[in-house]
C-alpha positions as MATLAB code, in Angstrom:
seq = 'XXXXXXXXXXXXXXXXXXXXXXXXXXXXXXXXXXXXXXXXXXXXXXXXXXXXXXXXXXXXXXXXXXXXXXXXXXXXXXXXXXXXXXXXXXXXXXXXXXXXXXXXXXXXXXXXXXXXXXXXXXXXXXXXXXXXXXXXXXXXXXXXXXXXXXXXXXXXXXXXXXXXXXXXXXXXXXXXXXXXXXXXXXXXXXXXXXXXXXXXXXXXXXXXXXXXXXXXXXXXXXXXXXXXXXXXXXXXXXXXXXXXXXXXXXXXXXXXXXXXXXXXXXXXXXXXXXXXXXXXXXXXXXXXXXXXXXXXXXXXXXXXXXXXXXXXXXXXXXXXXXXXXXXXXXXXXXXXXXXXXXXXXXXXXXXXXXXXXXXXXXXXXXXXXXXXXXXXXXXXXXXXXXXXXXXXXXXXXXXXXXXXXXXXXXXXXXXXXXXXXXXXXXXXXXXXXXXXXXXXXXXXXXXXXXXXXXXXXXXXXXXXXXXXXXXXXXXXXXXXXXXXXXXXXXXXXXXXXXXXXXXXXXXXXXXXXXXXXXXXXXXXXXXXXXXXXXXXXXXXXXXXXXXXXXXXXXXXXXXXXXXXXXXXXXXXXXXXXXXXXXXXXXXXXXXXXXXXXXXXXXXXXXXXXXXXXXXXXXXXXXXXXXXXXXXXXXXXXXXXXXXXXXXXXXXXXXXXXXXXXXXXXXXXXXXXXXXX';
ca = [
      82.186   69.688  136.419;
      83.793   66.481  135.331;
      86.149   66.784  131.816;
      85.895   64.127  129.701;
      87.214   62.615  126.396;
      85.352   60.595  123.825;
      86.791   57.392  123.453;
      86.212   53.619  122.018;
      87.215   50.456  123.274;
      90.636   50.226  123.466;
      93.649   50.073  125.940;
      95.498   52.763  124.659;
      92.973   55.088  124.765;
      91.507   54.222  128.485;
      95.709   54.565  129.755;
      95.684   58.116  127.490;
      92.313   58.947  129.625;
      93.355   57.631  132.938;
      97.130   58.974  132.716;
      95.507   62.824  132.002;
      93.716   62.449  135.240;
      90.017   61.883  133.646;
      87.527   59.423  135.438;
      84.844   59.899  133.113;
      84.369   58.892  129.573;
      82.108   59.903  126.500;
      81.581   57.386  123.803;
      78.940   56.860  120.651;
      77.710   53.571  119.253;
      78.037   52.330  115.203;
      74.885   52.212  114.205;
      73.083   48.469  114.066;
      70.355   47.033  111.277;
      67.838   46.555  113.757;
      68.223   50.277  114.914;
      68.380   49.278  118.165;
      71.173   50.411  121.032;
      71.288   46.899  122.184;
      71.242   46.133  126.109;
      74.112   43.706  125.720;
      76.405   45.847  123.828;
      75.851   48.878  126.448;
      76.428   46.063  129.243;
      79.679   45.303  127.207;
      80.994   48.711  127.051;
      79.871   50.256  130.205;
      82.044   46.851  132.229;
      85.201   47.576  130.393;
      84.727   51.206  131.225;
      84.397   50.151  135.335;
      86.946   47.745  134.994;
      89.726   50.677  133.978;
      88.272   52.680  136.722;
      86.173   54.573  134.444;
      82.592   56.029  134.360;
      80.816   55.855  131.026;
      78.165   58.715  131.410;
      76.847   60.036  128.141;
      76.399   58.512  124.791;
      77.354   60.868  122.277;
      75.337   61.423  119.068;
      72.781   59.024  118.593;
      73.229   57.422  115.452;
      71.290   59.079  112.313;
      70.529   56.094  110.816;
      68.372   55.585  114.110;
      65.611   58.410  113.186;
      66.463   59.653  109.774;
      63.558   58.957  108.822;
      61.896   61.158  111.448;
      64.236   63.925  110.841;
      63.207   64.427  107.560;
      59.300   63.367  108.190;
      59.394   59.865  105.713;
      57.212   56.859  106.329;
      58.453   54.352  108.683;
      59.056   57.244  110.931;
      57.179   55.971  113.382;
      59.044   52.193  113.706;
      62.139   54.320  114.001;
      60.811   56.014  117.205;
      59.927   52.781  118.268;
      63.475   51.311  117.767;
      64.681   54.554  119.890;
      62.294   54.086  122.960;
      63.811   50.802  123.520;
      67.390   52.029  122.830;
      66.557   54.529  125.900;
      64.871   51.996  127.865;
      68.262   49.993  127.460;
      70.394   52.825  128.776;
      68.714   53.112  131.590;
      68.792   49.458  132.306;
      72.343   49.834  131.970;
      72.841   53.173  134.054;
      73.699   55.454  131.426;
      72.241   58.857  131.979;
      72.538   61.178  129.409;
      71.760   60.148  125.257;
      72.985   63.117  122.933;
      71.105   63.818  119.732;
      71.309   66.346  116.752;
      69.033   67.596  114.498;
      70.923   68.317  111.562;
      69.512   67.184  108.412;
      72.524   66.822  106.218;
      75.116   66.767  109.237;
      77.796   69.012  110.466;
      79.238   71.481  107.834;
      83.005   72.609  107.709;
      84.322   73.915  104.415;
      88.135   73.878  105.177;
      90.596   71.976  107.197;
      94.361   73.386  106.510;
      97.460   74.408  108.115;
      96.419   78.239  108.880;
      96.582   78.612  112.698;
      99.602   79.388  114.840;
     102.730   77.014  113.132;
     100.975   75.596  110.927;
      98.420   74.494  112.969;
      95.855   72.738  111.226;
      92.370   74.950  112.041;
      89.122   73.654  110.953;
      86.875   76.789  108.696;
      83.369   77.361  108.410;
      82.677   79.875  105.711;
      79.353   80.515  104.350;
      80.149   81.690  100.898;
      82.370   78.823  100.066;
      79.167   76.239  101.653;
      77.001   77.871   99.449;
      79.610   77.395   96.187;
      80.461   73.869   96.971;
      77.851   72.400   99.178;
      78.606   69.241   99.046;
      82.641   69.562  100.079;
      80.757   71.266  103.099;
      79.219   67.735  104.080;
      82.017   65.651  103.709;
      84.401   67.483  106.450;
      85.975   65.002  108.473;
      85.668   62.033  105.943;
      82.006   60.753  107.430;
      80.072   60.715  103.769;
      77.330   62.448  103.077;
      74.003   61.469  105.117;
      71.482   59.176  104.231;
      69.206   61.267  102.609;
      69.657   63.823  100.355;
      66.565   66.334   99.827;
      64.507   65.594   96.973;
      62.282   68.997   97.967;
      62.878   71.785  100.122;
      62.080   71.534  103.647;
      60.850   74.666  105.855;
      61.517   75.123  108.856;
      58.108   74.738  110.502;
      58.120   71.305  108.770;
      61.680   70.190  110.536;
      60.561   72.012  113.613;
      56.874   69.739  113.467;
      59.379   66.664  113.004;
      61.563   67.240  115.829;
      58.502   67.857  118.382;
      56.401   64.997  116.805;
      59.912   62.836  117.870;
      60.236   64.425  121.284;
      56.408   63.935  122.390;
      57.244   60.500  121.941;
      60.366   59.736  123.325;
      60.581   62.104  126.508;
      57.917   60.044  128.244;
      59.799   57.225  128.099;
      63.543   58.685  128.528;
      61.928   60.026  131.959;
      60.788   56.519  133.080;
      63.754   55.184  132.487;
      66.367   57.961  134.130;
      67.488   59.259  131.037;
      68.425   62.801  129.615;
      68.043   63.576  126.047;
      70.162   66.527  125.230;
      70.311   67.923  121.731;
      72.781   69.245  119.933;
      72.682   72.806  118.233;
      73.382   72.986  114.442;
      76.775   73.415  113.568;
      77.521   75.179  111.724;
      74.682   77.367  113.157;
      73.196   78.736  109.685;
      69.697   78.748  108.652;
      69.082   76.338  105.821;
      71.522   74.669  103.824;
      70.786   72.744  100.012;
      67.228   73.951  100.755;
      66.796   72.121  104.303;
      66.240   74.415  107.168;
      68.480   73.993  110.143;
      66.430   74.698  113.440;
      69.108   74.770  115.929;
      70.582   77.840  114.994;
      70.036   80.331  117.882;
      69.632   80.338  121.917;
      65.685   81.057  120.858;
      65.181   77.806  119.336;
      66.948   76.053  122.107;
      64.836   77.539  124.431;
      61.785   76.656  121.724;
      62.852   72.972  121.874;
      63.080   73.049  125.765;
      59.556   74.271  126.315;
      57.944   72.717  123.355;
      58.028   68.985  125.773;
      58.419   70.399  128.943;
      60.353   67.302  131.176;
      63.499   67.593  133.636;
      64.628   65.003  130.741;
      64.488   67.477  127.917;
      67.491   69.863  127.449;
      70.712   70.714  125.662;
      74.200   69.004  124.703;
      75.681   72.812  125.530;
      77.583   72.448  122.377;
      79.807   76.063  123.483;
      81.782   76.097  120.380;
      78.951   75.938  118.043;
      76.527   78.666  120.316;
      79.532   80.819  120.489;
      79.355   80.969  116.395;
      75.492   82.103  116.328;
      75.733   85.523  114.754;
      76.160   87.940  117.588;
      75.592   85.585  121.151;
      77.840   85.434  124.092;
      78.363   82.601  125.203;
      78.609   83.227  128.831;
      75.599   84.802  129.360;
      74.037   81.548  127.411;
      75.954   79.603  130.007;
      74.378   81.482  132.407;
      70.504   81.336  131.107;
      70.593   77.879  130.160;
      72.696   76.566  132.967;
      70.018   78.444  135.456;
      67.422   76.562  133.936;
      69.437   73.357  134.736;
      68.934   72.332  131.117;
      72.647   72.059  130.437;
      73.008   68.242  131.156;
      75.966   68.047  128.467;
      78.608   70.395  127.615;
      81.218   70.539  124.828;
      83.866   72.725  125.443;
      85.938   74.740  123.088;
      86.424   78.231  121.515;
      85.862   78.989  117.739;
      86.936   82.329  116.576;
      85.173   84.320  114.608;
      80.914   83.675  114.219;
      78.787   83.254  111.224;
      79.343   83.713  108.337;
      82.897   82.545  109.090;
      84.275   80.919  111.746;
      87.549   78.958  112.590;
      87.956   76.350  115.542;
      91.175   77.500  117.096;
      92.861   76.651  120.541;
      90.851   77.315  123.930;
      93.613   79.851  124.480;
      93.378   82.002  121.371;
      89.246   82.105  120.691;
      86.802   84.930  121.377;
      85.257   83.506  124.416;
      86.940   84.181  127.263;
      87.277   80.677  128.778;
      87.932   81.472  132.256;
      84.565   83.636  132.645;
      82.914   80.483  130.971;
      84.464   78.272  133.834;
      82.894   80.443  136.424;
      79.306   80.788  134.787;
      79.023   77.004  134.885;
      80.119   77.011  138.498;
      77.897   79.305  139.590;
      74.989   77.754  137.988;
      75.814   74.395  139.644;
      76.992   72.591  136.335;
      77.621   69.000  137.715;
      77.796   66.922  134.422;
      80.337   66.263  132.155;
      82.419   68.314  130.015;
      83.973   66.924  127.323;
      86.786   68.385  125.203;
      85.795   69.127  122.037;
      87.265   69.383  118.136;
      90.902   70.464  118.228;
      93.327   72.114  116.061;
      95.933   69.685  114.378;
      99.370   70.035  115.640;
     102.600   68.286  114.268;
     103.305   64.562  114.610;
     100.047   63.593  116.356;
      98.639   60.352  115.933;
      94.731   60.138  114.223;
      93.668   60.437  117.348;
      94.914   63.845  118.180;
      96.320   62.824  121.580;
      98.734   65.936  121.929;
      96.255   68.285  121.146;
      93.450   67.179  123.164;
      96.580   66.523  126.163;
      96.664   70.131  125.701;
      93.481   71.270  126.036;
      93.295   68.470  128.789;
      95.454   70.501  130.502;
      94.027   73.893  129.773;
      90.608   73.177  131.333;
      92.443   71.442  134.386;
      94.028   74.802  134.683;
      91.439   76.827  134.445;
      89.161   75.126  136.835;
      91.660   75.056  139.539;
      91.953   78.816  139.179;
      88.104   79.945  139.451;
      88.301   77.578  142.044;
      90.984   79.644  144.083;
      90.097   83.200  142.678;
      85.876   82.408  144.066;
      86.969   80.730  147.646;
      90.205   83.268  147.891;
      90.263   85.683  150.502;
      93.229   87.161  150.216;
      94.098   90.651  148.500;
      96.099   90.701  145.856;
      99.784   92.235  147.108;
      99.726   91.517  150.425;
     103.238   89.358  150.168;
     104.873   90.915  152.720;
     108.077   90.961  151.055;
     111.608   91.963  152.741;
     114.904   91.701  151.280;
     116.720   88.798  152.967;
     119.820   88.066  151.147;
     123.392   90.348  150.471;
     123.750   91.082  146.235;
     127.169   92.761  145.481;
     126.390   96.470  144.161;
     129.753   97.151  142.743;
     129.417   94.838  139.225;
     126.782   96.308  136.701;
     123.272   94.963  137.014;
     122.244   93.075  134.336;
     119.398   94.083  132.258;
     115.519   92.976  133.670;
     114.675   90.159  131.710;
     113.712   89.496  129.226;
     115.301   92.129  127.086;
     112.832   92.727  124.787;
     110.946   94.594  127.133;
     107.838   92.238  127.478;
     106.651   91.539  130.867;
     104.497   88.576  132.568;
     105.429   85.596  133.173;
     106.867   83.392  130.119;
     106.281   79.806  129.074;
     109.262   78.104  127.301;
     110.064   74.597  126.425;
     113.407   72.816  126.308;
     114.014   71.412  123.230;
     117.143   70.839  120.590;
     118.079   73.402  118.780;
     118.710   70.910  115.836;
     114.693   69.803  116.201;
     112.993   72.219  113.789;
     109.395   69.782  114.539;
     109.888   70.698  117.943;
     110.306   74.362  117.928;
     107.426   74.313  115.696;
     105.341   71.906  118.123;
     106.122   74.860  120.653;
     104.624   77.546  118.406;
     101.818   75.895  118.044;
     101.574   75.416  121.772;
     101.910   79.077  121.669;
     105.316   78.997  123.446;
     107.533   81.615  122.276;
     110.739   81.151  124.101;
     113.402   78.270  123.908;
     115.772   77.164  126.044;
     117.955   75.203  124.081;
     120.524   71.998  124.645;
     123.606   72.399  122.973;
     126.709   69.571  122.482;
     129.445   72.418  121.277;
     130.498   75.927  123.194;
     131.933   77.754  120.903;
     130.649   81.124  119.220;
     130.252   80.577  115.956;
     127.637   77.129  116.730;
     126.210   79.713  119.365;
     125.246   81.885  117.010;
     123.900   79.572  114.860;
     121.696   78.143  117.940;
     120.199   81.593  118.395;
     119.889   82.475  115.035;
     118.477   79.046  114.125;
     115.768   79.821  117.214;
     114.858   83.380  115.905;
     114.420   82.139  112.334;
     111.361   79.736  113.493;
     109.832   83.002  115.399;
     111.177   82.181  118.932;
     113.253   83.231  121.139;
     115.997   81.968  123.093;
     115.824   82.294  126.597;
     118.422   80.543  128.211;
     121.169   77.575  127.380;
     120.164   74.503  129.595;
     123.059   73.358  131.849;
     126.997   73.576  130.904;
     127.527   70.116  130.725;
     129.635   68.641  133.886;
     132.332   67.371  131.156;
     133.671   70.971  131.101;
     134.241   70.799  134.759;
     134.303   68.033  136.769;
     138.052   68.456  137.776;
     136.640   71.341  139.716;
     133.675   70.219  141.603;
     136.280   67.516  142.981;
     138.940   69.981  143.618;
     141.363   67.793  140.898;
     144.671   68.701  138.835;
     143.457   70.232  135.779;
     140.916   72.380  137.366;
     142.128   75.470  136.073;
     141.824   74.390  132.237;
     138.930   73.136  132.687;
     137.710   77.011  134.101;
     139.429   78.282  131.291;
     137.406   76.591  128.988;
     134.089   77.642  131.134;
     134.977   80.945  130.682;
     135.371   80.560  127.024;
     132.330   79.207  126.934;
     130.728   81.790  128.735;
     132.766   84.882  126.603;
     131.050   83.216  123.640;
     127.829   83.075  124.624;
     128.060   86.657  125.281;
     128.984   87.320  121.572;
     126.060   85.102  120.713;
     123.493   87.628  122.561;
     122.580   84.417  125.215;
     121.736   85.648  128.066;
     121.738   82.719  130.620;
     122.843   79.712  131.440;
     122.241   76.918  133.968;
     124.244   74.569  135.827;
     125.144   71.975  138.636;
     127.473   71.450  141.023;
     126.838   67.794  141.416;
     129.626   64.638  140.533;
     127.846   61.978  140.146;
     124.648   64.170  138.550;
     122.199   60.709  138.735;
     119.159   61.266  140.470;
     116.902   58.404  139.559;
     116.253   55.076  141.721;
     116.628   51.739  140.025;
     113.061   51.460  140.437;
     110.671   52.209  137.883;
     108.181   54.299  139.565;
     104.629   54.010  137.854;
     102.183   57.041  138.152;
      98.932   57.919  137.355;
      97.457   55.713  134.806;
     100.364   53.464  134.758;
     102.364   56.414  133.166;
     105.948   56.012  134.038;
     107.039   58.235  135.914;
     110.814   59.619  137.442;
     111.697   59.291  141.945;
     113.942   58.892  144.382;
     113.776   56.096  146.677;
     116.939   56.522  149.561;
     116.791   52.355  150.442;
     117.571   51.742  146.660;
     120.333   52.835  144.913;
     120.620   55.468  141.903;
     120.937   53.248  138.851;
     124.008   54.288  137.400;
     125.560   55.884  139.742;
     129.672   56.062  139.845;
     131.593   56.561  142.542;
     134.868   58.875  143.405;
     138.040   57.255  144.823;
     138.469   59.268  147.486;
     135.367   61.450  149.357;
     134.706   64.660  149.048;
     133.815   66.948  152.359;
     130.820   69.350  152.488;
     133.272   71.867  153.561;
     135.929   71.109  150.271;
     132.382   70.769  147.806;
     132.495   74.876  149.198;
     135.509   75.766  148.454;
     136.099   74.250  145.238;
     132.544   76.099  144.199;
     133.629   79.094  145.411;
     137.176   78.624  143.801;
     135.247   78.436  140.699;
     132.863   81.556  141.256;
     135.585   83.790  142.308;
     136.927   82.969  138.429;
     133.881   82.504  136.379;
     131.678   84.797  137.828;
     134.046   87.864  136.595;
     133.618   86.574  133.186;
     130.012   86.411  133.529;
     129.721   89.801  134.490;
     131.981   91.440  131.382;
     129.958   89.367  128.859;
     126.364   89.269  129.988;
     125.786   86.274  130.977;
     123.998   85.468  133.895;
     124.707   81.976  135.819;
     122.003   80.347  137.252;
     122.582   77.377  139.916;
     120.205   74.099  139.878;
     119.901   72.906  143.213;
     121.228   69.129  144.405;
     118.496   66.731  142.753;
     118.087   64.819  144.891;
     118.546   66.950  148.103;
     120.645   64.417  149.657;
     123.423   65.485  151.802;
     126.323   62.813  149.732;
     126.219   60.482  146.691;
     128.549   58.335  145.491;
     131.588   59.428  148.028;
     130.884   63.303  146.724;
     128.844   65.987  149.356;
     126.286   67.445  148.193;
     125.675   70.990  149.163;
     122.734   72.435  147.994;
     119.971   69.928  149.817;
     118.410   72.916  151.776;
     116.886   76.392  151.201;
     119.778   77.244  153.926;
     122.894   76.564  151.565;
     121.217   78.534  148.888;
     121.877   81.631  150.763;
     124.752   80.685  152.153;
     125.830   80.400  148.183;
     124.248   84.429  147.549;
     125.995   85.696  150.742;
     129.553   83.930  149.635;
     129.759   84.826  146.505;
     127.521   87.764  145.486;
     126.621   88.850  142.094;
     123.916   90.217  140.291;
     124.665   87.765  137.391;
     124.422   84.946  139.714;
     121.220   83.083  140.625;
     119.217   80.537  140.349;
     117.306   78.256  138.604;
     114.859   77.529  140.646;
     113.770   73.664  140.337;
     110.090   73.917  142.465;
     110.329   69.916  142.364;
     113.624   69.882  144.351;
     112.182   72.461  146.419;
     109.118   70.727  147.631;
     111.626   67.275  148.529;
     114.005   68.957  150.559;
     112.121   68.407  154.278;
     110.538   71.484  156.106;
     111.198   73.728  152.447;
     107.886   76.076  152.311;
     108.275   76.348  148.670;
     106.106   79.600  147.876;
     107.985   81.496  150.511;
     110.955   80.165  149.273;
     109.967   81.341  146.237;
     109.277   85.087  147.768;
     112.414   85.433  149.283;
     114.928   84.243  146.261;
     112.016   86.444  144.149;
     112.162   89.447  145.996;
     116.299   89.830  145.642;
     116.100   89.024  142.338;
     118.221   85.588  142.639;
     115.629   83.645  140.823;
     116.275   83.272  136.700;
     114.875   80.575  135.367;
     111.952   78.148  136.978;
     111.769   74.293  136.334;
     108.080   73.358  137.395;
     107.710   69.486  138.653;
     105.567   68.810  141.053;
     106.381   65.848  143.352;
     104.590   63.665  145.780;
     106.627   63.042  148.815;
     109.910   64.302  150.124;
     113.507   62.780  151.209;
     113.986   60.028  152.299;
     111.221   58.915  148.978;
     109.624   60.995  146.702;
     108.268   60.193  142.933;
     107.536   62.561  139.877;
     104.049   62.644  138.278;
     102.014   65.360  136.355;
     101.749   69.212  137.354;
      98.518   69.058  138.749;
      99.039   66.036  140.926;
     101.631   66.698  142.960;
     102.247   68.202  146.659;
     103.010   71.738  145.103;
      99.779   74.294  144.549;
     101.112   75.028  140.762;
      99.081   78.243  141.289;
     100.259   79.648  144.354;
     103.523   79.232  143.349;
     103.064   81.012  139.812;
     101.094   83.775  141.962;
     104.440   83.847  144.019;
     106.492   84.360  140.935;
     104.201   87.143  139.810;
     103.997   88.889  142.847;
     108.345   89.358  142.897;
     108.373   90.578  139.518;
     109.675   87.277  138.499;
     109.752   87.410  134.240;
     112.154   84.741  132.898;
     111.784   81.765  131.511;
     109.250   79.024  133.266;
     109.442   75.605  131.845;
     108.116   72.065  133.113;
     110.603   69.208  134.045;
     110.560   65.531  133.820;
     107.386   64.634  132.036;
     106.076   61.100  132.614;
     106.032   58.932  130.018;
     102.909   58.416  128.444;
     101.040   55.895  126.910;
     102.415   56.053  122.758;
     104.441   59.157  123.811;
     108.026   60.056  121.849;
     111.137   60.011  123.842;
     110.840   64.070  124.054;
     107.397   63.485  125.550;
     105.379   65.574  123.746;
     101.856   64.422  124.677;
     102.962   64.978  128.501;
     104.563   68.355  127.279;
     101.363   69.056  125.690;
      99.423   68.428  128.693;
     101.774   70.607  131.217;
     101.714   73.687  128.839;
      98.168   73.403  128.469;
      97.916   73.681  132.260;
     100.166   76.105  132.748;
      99.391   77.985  130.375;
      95.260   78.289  132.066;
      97.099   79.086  135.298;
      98.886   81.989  134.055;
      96.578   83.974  132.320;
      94.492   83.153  135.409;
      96.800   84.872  137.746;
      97.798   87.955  135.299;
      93.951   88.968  135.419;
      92.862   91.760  137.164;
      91.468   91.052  141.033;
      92.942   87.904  141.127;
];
């Protein structure tokens, strides 16, 4: 299966493409007065395709004003056909293998688009009562007009169905001269006449109809799944499955409506009726080699008119969910066999926190990091259908706490964690400096008040200077921009201490500061949760650095025990540090319960050079290591780090957010199922 996105022309949209990780492209032609797809203009397109490192492999939607005339059975039919030999003749001249068509009369019919889905996303309707009240808002949906020809007189079904075969006796010799598959479209929205015209394409019986009425390994279906899993009481799987068998899927489209005629809304992949990861496995196992492109998409806040963070997402999604029915049909291992053992020393006297999180859900969690002051953020994460926050805050005290987390819970989310005291409140004691012990104090204040607030966690560092970044600027996939380490360059902004700091003084001031803070932690709450050295070098800038192996990690548990000490666990630092297995690192913090919170990054490379890039890209197997998490219990907040910076992307990143959730999101419901 190769995903795809529809695109035109441009250089923004073949960097989106190329920096999601897509190699294959789906494109339609304008329509031309001669009717013609010219050979020239297909030349044209398909070279600046190659030349991005691109394959153009389906033309999408032939243009009505091609056959219209055939459609509806009108003289001068016959020209058109004409007209669309030699358009196929050209495609194959030009190497492009696959020519989607439609037989809708008077087009595709939705009769609302409006902010109704989760926050406010914008979900596109079908409903068949409204259609037949207002038919002609139904044709006008996404802003195309209304086709060429209205009806002037009723047209039966027999009649379209005599048009459409009359068409394909005609073209499907010539389409299999020249190497090319016609696929057709089903009606959508999959009803049986509409304004008088019959729609044909309306059930898995016509399809099959219109694949044995020209029998040809040329003739078969643009699997439209959306629109076949809105025909009044089908499963789509199993139509994967008898359609796919018959190798007459040569096209898919894929997405997940909710709901089936008479009403129908076109909602995330995540959230429809179809269960998307059985549909992933029927087209595997019928051999599905051709391209799958990512169909209509809900509207989410602050997207451009291209809908570039929604279809990131659902970029994502599929990624996911083909790397896990990948894994689950070549895995042979059964599900528990870990072989956990307690490793590490946790002090039994303090009070054991409660399991997180609180509310009592369990599973892993998704949550973003955003600003608590970004209300368009919190709601880009609803619609993402992330319910948990951990939040960045600029003032300690309780009563802007308390507005943090009742700010969060107002918008419907949660808040997970704080991210990171800021190294401000205590430098002085990573460096072992007069002052020190204010500077604890006012830790520890900061701690006692996020106890009143009801936080429950909080990150840090013990790291002076905290830069991690080379003066290099590391490009990525699809010239994304991406964040790395390169030892034989120096960090950009890096300052330096006046006098160096030992390995052995690093320890002791951190455990100087444990023995004090850690108390505190422990009365109010709060649990602590330690971000390992980024990057896992062993000095920078005149300071040690400590935490640059899975070793010093439990050193830290075994010096300072505490159940409200732990750590969160950064699987991109992880997979830098040389010889780290991640995933049994991941077992053995898991198993003790010293793992809190999770960054996700997944690196190429480790010390001395290593760069950032996207989660499925990296050196890391994203699912094995969520497996890992499952398998210890592990139910706090999981969140992805460092997003590149993508083509026409904010400073937040939210088209690269968009795509990580998306992904992560597959994987996890993937590994919560049962027998995987």
């Amino acid at each position: 299966m190769k995903i795809a996105l529809s695109i035109g022309t441009s250089d923004e949209a073949v960097r989106f493409v190329k920096q999601l990780g897509l190699r294959h492209v789906v494109s339609g032609l304008s329509g031309t007065p001669s009717g013609i797809l010219d050979f020239s203009s297909l030349m044209r397109t398909r070279t600046f395709f190659e030349a991005a490192g691109l394959t153009w492999d389906v033309i999408e939607n032939l243009p009505t004003t091609h056959y219209d005339k055939v459609m509806f059975g009108l003289p001068g039919r016959d020209e058109q056909i004409a007209n669309v030999c030699t358009s196929i003749r050209n495609m194959g001249r030009a190497g492009i293998g696959v020519l989607q068509y439609q037989w809708m009369l008077l087009g595709g019919l939705r009769t609302e688009y409006s902010p109704t889905g989760r926050g406010g996303a914008r979900y596109s309707r079908f409903d068949l009562e409204v259609s037949q009240r207002m038919p002609a808002a139904s044709m006008d949906w996404l802003g195309d007009g209304p086709y060429p020809h209205l009806p002037d007189r009723k047209l039966s079904a027999e009649e379209v169905w005599d048009n459409l075969v009359y068409f394909l006796e005609r073209i499907v010799p010539v389409a299999e001269e020249a190497g090319v598959k016609l696929a057709i479209h089903p009606d959508d929205a999959p009803i049986p006449s509409f304004m008088g015209v019959a729609r044909i394409m309306t059930s898995l019986e016509a399809l099959q109809r219109v694949i044995d009425a020209v029998p040809s390994p040329c003739n078969g279906l643009g699997f439209c799944q959306g629109t076949i899993a809105t025909m009044a009481g089908v499963d789509a799987v199993a139509a994967i499955r008898r359609f796919g068998g018959q190798g007459k899927i040569f096209f898919a489209h894929f997405r997940n409506p909710r709901g089936q005629v008479p009403k129908f809304d076109e909602v995330f992949p995540d959230e429809g009726d179809t269960d998307m990861f059985e549909a992933v496995r029927a087209y595997r196992e019928v051999a599905f080699d051709g391209v799958m492109r990512i169909d209509h998409c809900p509207g989410v806040i602050g997207d451009n008119d291209r809908s570039h963070r929604s279809f990131a997402y659902q970029v994502g999604y599929t990624k996911g969910l083909m790397q896990a029915v990948e894994a689950m049909d070549d895995s042979t291992t059964a599900k528990g066999e870990n072989g956990l053992q307690p490793a590490l020393t946790v002090n039994k006297t303090a009070k054991e926190p409660p399991d997180y999180p609180a509310d009592g859900e369990n599973g892993l969690q998704l949550a973003l990091t955003v600003s608590w002051q970004q209300d368009r953020d919190m709601i880009f994460a609803q619609q993402l259908g992330v319910n948990r926050i951990v939040a960045e805050v600029d003032r300690w005290d309780a009563e802007t706490l308390s507005s943090v987390r009742n700010r969060v819970e107002q918008a419907g989310l949660k808040l997970a964690a704080i991210e990171k005291l800021p190294q401000s409140l205590y430098e002085k004691a990573i460096l072992g400096l007069p002052g020190r012990d204010e500077e604890l104090e006012r830790v520890c204040q900061a701690i006692r008040n996020m106890g009143v607030a009801g936080i429950p966690l909080v990150s840090y560092r013990w790291t002076s200077p905290w830069d991690r970044q080379s003066e290099v600027v590391f490009r990525g996939r699809g010239d994304a921009v991406v964040s790395g380490y390169d030892e034989a360059r120096p960090p950009r902004t890096s300052s330096s201490v006046e006098q160096k700091v030992t390995a052995e003084a690093v320890w002791d001031n951190l455990t100087y500061f444990l023995e004090r803070v850690i108390p505190v932690a422990e009365k109010a709450g709060v649990k602590l949760a330690i971000h390992p050295d980024d990057p896992p070098v062993p000095s920078l800038g005149g300071v040690a650095r400590i935490f640059h192996d899975v070793a010093s990690l439990i050193r830290l548990f075994e010096r300072v025990p505490s159940p409200y000490h732990g750590l969160d666990l950064c699987v991109g630092t992880l997979a830098t540090m040389p010889g780290a297995d991640v995933i049994e690192t991941i077992r053995e913090f898991g198993a003790n319960k010293r793992i809190f919170m999770v960054h996700l990054r997944n690196p190429r490379g480790t010390m001395p050079s290593f760069r950032d890039g996207f989660l499925d890209e990296g050196d890391v197997d994203m699912l094995e290591a969520l497996r890992a998490l499952q398998s210890v219990g592990f139910a706090g907040p999981i969140r992805a780090a460092c997003p590149p910076e993508m083509v026409g992307d904010t400073v937040w990143g939210h088209k690269a957010r968009a795509l990580d959730v998306g992904y992560l999101r597959a994987l996890l419901e993937s590994v919560e199922r049962d027998g995987f």
